Short mmCIF file of C-alpha atoms in Angstrom, two decimals:
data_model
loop_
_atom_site.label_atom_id
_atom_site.label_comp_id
_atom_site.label_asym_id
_atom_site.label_seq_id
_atom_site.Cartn_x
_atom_site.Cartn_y
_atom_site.Cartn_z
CA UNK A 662 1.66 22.11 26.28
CA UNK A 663 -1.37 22.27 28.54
CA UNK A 664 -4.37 23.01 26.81
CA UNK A 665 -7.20 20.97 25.23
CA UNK A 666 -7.56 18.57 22.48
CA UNK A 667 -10.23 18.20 20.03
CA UNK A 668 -10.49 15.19 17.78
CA UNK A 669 -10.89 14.88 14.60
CA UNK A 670 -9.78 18.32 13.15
CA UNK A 671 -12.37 17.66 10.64
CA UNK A 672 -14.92 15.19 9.46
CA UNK A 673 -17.08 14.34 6.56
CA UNK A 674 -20.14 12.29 7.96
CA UNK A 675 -23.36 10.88 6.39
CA UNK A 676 -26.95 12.14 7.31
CA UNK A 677 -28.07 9.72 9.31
CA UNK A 678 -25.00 8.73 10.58
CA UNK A 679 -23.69 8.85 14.86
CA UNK A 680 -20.39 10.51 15.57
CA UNK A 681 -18.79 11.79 18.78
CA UNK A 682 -16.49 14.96 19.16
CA UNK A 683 -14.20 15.03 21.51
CA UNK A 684 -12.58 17.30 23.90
CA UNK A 685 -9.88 16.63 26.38
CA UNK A 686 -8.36 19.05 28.21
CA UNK A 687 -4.91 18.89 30.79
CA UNK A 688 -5.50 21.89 32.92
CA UNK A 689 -8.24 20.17 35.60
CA UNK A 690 -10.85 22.67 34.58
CA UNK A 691 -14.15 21.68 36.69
CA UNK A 692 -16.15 23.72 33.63
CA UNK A 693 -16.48 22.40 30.18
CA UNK A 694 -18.56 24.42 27.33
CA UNK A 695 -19.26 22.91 23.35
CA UNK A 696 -20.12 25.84 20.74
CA UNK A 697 -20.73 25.64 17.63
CA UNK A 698 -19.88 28.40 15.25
CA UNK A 699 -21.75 29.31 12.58
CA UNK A 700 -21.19 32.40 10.13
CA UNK A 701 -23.20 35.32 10.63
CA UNK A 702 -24.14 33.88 14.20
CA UNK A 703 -20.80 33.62 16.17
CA UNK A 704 -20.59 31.47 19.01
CA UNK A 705 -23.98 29.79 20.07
CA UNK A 706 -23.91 27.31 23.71
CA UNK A 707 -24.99 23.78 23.25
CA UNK A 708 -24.52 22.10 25.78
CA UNK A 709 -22.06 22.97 29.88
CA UNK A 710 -21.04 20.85 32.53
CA UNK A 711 -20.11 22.92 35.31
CA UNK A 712 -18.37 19.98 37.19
CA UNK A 713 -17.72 16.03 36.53
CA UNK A 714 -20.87 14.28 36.59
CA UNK A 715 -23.43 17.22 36.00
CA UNK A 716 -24.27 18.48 32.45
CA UNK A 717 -27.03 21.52 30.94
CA UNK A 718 -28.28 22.24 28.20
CA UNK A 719 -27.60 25.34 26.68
CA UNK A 720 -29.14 27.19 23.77
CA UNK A 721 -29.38 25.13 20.51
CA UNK A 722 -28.99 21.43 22.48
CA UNK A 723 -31.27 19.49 20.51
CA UNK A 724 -29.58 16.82 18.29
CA UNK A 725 -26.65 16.80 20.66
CA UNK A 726 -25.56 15.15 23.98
CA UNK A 727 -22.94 15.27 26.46
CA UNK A 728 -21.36 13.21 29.25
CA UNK A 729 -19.07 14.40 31.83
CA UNK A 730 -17.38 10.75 33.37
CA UNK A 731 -14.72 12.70 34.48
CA UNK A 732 -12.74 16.10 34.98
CA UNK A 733 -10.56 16.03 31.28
CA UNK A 734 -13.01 14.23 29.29
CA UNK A 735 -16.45 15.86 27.65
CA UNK A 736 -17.68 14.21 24.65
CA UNK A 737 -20.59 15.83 22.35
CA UNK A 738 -22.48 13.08 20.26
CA UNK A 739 -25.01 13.77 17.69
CA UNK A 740 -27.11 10.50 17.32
CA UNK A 741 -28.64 10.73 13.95
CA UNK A 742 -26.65 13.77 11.84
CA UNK A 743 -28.70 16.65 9.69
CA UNK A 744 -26.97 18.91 6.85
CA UNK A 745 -27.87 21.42 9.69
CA UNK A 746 -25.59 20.09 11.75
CA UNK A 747 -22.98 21.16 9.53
CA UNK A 748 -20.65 23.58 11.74
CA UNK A 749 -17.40 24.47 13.18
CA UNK A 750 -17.95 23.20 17.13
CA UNK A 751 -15.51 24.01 19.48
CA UNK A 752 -14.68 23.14 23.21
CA UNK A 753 -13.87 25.55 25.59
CA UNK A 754 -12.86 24.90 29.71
CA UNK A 755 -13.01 27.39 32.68
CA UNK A 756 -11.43 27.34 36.08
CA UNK A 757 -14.44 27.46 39.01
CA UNK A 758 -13.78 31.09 40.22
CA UNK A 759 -11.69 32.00 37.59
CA UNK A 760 -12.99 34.29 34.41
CA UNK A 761 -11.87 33.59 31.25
CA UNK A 762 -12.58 30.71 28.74
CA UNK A 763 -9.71 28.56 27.20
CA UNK A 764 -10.35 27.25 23.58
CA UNK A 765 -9.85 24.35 21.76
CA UNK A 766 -8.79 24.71 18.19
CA UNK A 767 -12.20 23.41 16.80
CA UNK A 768 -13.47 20.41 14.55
CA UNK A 769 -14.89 21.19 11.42
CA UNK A 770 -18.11 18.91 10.48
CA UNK A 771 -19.94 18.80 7.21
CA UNK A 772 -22.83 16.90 7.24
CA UNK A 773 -24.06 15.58 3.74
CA UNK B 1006 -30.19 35.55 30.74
CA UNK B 1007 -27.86 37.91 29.20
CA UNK B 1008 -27.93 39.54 25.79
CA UNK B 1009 -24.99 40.74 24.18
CA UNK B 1010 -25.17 42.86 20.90
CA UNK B 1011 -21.81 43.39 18.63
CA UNK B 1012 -21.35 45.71 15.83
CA UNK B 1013 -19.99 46.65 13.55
CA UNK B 1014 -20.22 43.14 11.72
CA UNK B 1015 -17.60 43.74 9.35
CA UNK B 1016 -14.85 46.24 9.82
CA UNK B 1017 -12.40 47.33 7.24
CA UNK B 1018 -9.49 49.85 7.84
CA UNK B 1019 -6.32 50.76 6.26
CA UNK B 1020 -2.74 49.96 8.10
CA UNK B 1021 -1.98 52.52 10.84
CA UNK B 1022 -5.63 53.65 10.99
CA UNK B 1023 -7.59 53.02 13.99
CA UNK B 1024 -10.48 50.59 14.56
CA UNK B 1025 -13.31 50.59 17.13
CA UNK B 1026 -15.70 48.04 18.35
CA UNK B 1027 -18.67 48.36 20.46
CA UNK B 1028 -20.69 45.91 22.39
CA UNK B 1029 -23.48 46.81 25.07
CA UNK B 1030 -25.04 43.92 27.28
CA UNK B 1031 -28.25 43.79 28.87
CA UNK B 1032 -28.05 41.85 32.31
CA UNK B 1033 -26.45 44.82 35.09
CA UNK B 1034 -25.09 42.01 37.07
CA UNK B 1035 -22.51 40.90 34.47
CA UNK B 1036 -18.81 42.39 35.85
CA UNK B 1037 -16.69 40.58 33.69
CA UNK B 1038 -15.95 41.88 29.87
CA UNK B 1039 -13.34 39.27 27.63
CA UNK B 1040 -12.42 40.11 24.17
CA UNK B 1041 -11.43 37.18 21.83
CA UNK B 1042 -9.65 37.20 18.82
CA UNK B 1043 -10.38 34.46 16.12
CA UNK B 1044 -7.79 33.79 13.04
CA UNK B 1045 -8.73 31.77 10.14
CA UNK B 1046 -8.87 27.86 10.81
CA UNK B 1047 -8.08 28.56 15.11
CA UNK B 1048 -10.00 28.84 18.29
CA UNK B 1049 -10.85 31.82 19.87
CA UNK B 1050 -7.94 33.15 21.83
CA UNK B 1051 -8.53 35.91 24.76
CA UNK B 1052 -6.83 39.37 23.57
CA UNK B 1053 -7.68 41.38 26.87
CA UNK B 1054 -10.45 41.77 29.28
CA UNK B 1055 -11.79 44.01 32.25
CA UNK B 1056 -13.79 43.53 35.10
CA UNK B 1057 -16.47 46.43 36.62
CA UNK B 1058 -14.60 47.83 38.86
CA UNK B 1059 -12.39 49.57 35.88
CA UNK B 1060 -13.33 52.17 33.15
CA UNK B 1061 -10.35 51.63 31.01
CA UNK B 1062 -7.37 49.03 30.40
CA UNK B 1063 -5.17 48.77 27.91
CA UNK B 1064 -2.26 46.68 26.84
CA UNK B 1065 -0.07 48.18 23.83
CA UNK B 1066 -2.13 48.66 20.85
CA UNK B 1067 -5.69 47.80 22.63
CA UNK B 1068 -7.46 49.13 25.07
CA UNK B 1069 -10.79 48.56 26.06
CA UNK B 1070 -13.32 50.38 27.75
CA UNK B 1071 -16.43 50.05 29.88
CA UNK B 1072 -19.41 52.23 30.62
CA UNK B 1073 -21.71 50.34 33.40
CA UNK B 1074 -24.13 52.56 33.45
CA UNK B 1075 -25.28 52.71 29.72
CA UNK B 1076 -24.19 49.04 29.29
CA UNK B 1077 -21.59 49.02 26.75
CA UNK B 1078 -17.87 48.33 26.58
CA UNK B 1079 -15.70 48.95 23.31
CA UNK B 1080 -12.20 47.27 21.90
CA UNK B 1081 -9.75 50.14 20.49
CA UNK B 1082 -6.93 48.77 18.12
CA UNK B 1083 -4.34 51.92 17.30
CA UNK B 1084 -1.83 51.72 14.71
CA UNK B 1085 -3.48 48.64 12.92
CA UNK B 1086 -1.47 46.05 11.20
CA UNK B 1087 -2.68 43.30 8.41
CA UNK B 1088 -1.50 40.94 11.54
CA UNK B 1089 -4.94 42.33 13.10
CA UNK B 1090 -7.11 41.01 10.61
CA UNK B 1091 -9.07 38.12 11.93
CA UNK B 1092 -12.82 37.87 13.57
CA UNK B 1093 -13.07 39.66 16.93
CA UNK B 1094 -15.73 38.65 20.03
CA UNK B 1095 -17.06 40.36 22.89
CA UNK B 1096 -18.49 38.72 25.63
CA UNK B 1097 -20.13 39.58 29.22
CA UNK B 1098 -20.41 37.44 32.52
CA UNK B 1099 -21.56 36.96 36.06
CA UNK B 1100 -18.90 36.75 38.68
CA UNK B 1101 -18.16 33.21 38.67
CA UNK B 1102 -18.70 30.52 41.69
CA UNK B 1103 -17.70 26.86 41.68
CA UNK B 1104 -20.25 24.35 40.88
CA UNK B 1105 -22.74 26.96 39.16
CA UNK B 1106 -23.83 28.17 35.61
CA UNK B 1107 -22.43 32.09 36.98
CA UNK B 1108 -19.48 32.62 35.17
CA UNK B 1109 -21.06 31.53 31.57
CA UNK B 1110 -19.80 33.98 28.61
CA UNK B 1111 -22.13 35.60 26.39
CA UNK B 1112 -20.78 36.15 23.36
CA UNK B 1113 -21.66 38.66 20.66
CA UNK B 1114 -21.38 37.56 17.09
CA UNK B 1115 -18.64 38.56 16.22
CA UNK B 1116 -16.58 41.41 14.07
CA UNK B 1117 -14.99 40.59 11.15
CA UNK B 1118 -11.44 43.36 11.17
CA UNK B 1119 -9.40 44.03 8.06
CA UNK B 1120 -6.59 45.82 8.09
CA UNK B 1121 -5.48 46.96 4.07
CA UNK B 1122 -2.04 47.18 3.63
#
């Protein structure tokens, strides 16, 4: 089923600690989104890549990063985890010229 | 950029009532309104939408509607069900164009519906 993939559905990580999210999607989307959800807040950007190779930051980046080698793949990284950190993130892809987001179904991250 | 404002935050209704959400938006260049609905433990998943050139759409039990000039659009869910229940979104955009940051969503924060049986 075309879509897109987010690994792990969940994770239990160590302040301190490096770990990378990440989002594959099958539909050759040229725009990739991360979110991170957070209750009370709803959906806040962190970071876009509008096509492969270009990336922006978007309104809570800092802690994260992003790489966009190529169309399917767009991995967020947090280098050094905070109890902050501790969300539901999920990916979302859009079409160029099209409207409407497509969804991953999220990975849930505690930070401890 | 934009600014989109949601509310009710929570929302509770009984089965078969009705049950109204409003959102208004801030940047007059936005044309694109999505509504998402979230269940517990999934994505967001895109219920309906309209685009500026419409007042009103509505598909079965929802309908949503838009009023450019004050800004604000609305979700209408008739003849609720405890199926409904989950956390709703509104969001606005610019028209969107390959290769640039038009086309982003701004969301609102969300609306959490339930439907009593």
């Amino acid at each position: 089923t075309a879509g897109i993939t987010q690994a792990p559905t969940s994770q239990i990580l160590a302040a301190g600690r490096s770990m990378t999210l990440r989002c594959t999607q099958d539909m050759r989307h040229n725009a990739m989104y991360w979110y991170r959800q957070d209750l009370g807040l709803g959906l806040r950007l962190i970071h876009y890549s509008n096509t492969a190779g270009t990336t922006g930051k978007g309104e809570v980046p800092d802690g994260y990063s992003v790489s966009r080698a190529n169309t399917d793949d767009f991995p967020l990284t947090l280098a050094s985890a905070v109890p902050s950190q501790t969300s539901v993130y999920f990916c979302a892809s859009r079409d160029s010229g099209a409207y409407g987001y497509t969804f991953g179904s999220g990975t849930r991250l505690t930070v401890v | 950029g934009e600014n989109v404002e949601q509310h009710p935050s929570t929302l509770s209704v009984q089965e078969g009532d009705s049950a109204v959400i409003k959102c208004t938006y801030s940047d007059s260049a936005s044309n694109y309104f999505p509504w998402y609905k979230q269940e517990l433990g999934k994505g967001p998943q895109l219920i309906i939408d309209i685009r500026s050139n419409v007042g009103e759409k509505k598909d079965q039990r929802i309908a949503v509607t838009l009023n450019k000039t004050a800004k604000h659009f609305s979700l209408h869910i008739t003849e609720t069900q405890p199926e409904d229940s989950a956390v709703y979104f509104c969001a606005a955009s610019n028209p969107p164009a390959r290769g640039s940051t038009l086309g982003r969503l701004y969301f609102g924060r969300g609306t959490q519906l339930t439907v009593w049986p």
